[in-house]
Coordinates of C-alpha atoms and ligand atoms in Angstrom, one line a residue:
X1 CA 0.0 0.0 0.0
X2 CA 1.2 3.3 -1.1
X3 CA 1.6 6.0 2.2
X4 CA 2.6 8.8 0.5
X5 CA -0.1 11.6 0.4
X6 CA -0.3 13.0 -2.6
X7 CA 0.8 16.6 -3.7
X8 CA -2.2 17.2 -5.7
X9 CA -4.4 20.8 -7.2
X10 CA -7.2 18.8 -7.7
X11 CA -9.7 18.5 -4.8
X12 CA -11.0 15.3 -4.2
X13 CA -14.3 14.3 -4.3
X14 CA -16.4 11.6 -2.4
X15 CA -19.9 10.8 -3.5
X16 CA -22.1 8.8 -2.0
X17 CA -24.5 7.2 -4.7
X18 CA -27.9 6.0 -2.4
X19 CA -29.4 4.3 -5.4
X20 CA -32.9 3.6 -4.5
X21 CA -32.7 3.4 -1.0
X22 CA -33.8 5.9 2.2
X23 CA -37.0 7.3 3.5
X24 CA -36.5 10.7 3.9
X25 CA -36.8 9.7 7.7
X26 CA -33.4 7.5 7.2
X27 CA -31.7 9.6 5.0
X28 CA -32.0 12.6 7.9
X29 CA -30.7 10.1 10.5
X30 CA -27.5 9.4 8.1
X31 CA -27.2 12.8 7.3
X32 CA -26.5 13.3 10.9
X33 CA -23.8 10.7 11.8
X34 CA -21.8 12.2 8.0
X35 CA -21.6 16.0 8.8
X36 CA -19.8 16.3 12.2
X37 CA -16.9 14.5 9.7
X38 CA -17.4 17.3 7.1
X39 CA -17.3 19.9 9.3
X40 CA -14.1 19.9 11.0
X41 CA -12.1 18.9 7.4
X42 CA -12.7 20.3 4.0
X43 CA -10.3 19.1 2.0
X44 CA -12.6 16.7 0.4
X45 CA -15.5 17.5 -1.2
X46 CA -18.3 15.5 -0.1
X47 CA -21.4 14.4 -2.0
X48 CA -24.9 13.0 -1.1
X49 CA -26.8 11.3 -3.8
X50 CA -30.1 10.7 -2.4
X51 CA -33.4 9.3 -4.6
X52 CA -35.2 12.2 -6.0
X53 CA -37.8 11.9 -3.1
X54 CA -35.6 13.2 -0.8
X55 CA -33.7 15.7 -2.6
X56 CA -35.0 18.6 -1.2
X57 CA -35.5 17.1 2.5
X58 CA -31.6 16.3 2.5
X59 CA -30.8 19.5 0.9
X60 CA -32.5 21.2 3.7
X61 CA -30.7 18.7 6.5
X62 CA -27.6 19.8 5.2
X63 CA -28.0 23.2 5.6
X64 CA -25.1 25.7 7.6
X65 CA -22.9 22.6 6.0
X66 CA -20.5 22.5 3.5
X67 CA -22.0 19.0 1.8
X68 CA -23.6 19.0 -1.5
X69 CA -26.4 17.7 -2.8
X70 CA -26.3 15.5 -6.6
X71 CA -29.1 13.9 -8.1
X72 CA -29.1 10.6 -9.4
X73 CA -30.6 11.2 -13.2
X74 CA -32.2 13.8 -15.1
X75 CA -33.7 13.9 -18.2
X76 CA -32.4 17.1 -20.9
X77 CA -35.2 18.9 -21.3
X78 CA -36.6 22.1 -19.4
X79 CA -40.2 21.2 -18.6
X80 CA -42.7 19.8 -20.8
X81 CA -44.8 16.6 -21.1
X82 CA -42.3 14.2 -20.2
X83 CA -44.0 11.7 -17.6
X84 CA -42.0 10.5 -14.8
X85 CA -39.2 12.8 -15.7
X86 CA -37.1 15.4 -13.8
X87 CA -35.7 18.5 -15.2
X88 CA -32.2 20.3 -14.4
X89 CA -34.0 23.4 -13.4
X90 CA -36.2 21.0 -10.9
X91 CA -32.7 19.9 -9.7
X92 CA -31.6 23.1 -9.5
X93 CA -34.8 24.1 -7.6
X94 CA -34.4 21.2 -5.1
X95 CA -30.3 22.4 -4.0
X96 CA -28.7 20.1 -6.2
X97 CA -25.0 21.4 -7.3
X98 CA -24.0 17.7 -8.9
X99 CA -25.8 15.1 -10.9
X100 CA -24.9 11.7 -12.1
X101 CA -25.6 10.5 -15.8
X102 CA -24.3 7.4 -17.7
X103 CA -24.4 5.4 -14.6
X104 CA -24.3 1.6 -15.9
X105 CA -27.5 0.8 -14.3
X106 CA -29.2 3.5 -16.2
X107 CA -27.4 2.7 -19.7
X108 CA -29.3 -0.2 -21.5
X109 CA -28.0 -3.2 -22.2
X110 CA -24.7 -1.8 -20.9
X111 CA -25.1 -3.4 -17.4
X112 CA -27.3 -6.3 -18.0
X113 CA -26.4 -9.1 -16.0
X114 CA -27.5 -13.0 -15.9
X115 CA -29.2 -12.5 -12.8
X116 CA -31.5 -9.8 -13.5
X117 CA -32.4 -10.7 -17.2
X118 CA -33.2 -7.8 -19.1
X119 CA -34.2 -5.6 -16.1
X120 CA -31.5 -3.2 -16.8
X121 CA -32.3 -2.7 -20.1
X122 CA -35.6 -0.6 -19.7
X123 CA -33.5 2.5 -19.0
X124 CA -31.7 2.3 -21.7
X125 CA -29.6 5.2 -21.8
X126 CA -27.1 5.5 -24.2
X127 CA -23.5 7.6 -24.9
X128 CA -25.5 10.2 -26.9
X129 CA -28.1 10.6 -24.2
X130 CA -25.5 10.9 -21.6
X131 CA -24.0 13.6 -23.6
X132 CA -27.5 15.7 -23.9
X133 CA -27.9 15.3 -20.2
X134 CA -24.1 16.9 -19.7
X135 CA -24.9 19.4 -21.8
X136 CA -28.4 20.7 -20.2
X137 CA -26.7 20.2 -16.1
X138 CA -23.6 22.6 -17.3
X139 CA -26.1 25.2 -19.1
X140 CA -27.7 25.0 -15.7
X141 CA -24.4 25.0 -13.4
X142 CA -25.0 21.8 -12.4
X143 CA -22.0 19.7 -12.3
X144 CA -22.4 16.2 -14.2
X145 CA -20.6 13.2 -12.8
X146 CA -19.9 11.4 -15.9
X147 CA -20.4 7.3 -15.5
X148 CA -17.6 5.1 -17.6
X149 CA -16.9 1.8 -17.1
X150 CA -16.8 -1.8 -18.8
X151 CA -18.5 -4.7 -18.4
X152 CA -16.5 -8.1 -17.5
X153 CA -17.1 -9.4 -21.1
X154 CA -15.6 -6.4 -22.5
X155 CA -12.7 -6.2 -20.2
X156 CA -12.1 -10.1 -21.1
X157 CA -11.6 -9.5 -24.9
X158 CA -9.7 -6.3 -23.8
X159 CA -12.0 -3.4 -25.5
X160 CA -11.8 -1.6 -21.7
X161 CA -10.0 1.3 -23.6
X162 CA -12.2 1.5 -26.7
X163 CA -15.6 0.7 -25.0
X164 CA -14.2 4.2 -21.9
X165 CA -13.0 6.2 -25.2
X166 CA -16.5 5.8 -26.7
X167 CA -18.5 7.4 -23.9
X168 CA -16.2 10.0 -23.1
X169 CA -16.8 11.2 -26.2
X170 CA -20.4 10.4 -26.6
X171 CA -20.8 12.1 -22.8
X172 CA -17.8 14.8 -23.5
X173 CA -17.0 15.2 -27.2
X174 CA -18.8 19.0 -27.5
X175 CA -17.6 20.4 -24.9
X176 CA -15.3 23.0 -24.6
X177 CA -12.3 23.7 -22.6
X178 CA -14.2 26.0 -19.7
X179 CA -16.9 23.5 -19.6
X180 CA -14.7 20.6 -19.4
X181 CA -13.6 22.5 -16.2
X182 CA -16.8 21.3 -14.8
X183 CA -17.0 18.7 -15.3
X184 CA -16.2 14.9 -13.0
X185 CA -15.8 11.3 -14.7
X186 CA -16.1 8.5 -12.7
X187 CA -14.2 5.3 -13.8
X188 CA -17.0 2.3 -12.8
X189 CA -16.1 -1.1 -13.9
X190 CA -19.7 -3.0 -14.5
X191 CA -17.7 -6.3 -12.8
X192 CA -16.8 -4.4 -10.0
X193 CA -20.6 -2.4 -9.0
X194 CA -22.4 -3.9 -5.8
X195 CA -20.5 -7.2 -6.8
X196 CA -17.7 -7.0 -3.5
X197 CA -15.3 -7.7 -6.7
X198 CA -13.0 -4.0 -6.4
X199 CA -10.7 -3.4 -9.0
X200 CA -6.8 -3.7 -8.2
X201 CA -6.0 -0.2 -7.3
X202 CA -3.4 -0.1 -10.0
X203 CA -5.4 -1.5 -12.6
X204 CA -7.9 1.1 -11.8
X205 CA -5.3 4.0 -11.9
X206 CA -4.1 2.9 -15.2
X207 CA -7.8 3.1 -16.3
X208 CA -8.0 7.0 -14.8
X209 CA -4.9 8.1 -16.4
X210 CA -6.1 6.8 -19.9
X211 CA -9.3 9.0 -19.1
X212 CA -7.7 11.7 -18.1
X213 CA -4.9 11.2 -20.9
X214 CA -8.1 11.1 -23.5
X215 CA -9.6 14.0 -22.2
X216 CA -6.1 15.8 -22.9
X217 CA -7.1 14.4 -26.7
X218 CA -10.4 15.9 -26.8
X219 CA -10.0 18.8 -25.3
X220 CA -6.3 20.2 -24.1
X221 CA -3.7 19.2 -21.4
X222 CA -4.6 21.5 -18.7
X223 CA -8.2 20.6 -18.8
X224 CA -7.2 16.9 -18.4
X225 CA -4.4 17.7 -15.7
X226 CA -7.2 19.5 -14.0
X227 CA -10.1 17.0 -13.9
X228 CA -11.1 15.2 -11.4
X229 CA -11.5 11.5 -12.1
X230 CA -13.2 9.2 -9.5
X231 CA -13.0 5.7 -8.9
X232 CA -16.7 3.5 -8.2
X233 CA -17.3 -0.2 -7.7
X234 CA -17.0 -2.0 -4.2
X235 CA -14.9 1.0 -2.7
X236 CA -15.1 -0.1 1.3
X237 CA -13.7 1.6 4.1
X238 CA -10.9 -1.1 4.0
X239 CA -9.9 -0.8 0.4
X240 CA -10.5 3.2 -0.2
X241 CA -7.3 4.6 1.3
X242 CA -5.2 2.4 -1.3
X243 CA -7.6 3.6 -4.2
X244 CA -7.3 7.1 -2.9
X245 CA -3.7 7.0 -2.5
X246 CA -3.1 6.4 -6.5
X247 CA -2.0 9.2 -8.4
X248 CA -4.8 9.8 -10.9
X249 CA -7.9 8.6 -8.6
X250 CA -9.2 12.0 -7.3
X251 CA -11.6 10.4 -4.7
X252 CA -14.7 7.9 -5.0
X253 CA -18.0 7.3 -6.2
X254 CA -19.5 5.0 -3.8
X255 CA -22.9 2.9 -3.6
X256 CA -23.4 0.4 -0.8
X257 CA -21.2 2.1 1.5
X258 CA -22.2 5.5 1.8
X259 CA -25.7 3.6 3.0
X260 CA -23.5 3.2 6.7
X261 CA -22.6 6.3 8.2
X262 CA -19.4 5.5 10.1
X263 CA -18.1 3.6 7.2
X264 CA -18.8 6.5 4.8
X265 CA -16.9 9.2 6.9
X266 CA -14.4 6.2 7.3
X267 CA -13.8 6.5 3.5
X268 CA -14.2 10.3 3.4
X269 CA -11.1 10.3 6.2
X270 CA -8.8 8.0 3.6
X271 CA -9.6 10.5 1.3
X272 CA -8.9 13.6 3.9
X273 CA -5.9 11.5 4.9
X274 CA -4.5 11.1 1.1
X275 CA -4.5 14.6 -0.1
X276 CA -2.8 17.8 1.2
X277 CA -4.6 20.3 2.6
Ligands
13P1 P1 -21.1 -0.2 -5.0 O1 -20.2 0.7 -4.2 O2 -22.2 -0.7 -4.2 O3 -20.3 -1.2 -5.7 O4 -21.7 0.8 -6.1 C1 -20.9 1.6 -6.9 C2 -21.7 2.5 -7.7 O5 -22.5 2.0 -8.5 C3 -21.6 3.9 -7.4 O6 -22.3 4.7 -8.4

């Protein structure tokens, strides 16, 4: 395990992704056991992802701290007859400063596994929705955590880079050098989501320096140098100070864990603990 803590410009940031979990009851209760963590360090950026129902109810929990708010989805367009859809101003309206898009278990066939036949595959977004979606949060200020990641039958017949290079630019490719200044990637391996399976810490910094080597391609050196790139997928208190310690992973986009408050501000302290102040 690498010690060193890392001279780094770029603040780190640790998101928790709820999924579809949490009353708004629970989610103030865990709300409560994260802040006290937040409040005495700020080094790392720290993020709450709750389900849409409790947007605004966390938003307003977190008040007087300095934890954002993301959203989980949205859909591109400003208001209209879109059933069952949520707009960036609605975001906007609910406290949200960050929003995830191109998450695997929102992309299609993308994430399909055995277990769940097909159940994935009824939200079918897809690299050229992902882009829209980046598009409409940054008109909006909204910053879009940008999902990439393979799936293990990709990684096996080794397209990981061409499958990652593919939504960058689907999610990325219009974008210009301001915007890609706000913009976050995380790096989530399908294999590794809710699965226990992490990738090897070194595997997955080789995987955030190619995306932070092809965002120097699409757009320009200090741009890349300058973005954050996250790693997701099994990140557990006892695995996230090695991920964090690796020079191109810039903090962590977490699922299952961030459901357990003292293991969540247990990985935002190996984050804290990683970077300098
Ligand atoms: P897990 O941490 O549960 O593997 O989920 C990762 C993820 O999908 C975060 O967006």
């Amino acid at each position: 395990m690498k010690e060193a803590v890392k001279q780094n410009m770029r603040r780190p940031v640790v998101a928790g992704n709820w999924k579809m979990n949490l009353s708004r009851a629970e989610a103030a209760a865990l709300v409560e056991t994260i802040k006290p963590a937040v409040t005495l360090d700020e080094s790392v950026e720290v993020v709450l992802c709750p389900p849409y129902t409790a947007l605004s109810h966390v938003h307003d929990e977190l008040r007087r701290s300095n934890i954002q708010v993301g959203a989980q989805n949205v859909f591109w367009e400003r208001s209209g007859a879109f059933t069952g859809q949520v707009s960036v101003p609605m975001l906007r309206d609910a406290g949200c400063t960050y929003c995830i898009v191109g998450h695997s278990e929102a992309r299609g066939s993308f994430g399909i596994l055995e277990t769940h036949e097909g159940s994935l595959s009824y939200f079918a977004e897809t690299d050229r929705t992902v882009g829209y979606k980046v598009r409409a949060l940054l008109d909006f200020g909204i910053i879009p955590i940008v999902c990439v990641g393979e799936t293990e039958s990709e990684r096996g017949s080794g397209q990981t880079e061409g499958v990652i290079d593919k939504q960058l630019e689907g999610a990325l490719g219009t974008l210009d050098e301001a915007e890609m200044g706000s913009v976050v990637v995380a790096y989530e391996p399908v294999w590794a989501i809710g699965t226990g399976k992490t990738c090897e810490s070194e595997e997955a910094n080789r995987i955030c320096a190619f995306i932070r080597e092809k965002i120097g391609e699409h757009a320009d050196a200090e741009s890349a140098e300058d973005l954050r790139v996250l790693y997701g997928g099994s990140v557990k208190p006892n695995n996230a100070r090695e991920l964090f310690a690796q020079s191109d992973i810039d903090g962590g986009l977490v699922g299952g864990a961030s459901l357990d408050g003292p293991g969540f501000v247990h990985i935002i302290r190996a984050a804290q603990g990683n970077f300098l102040r």
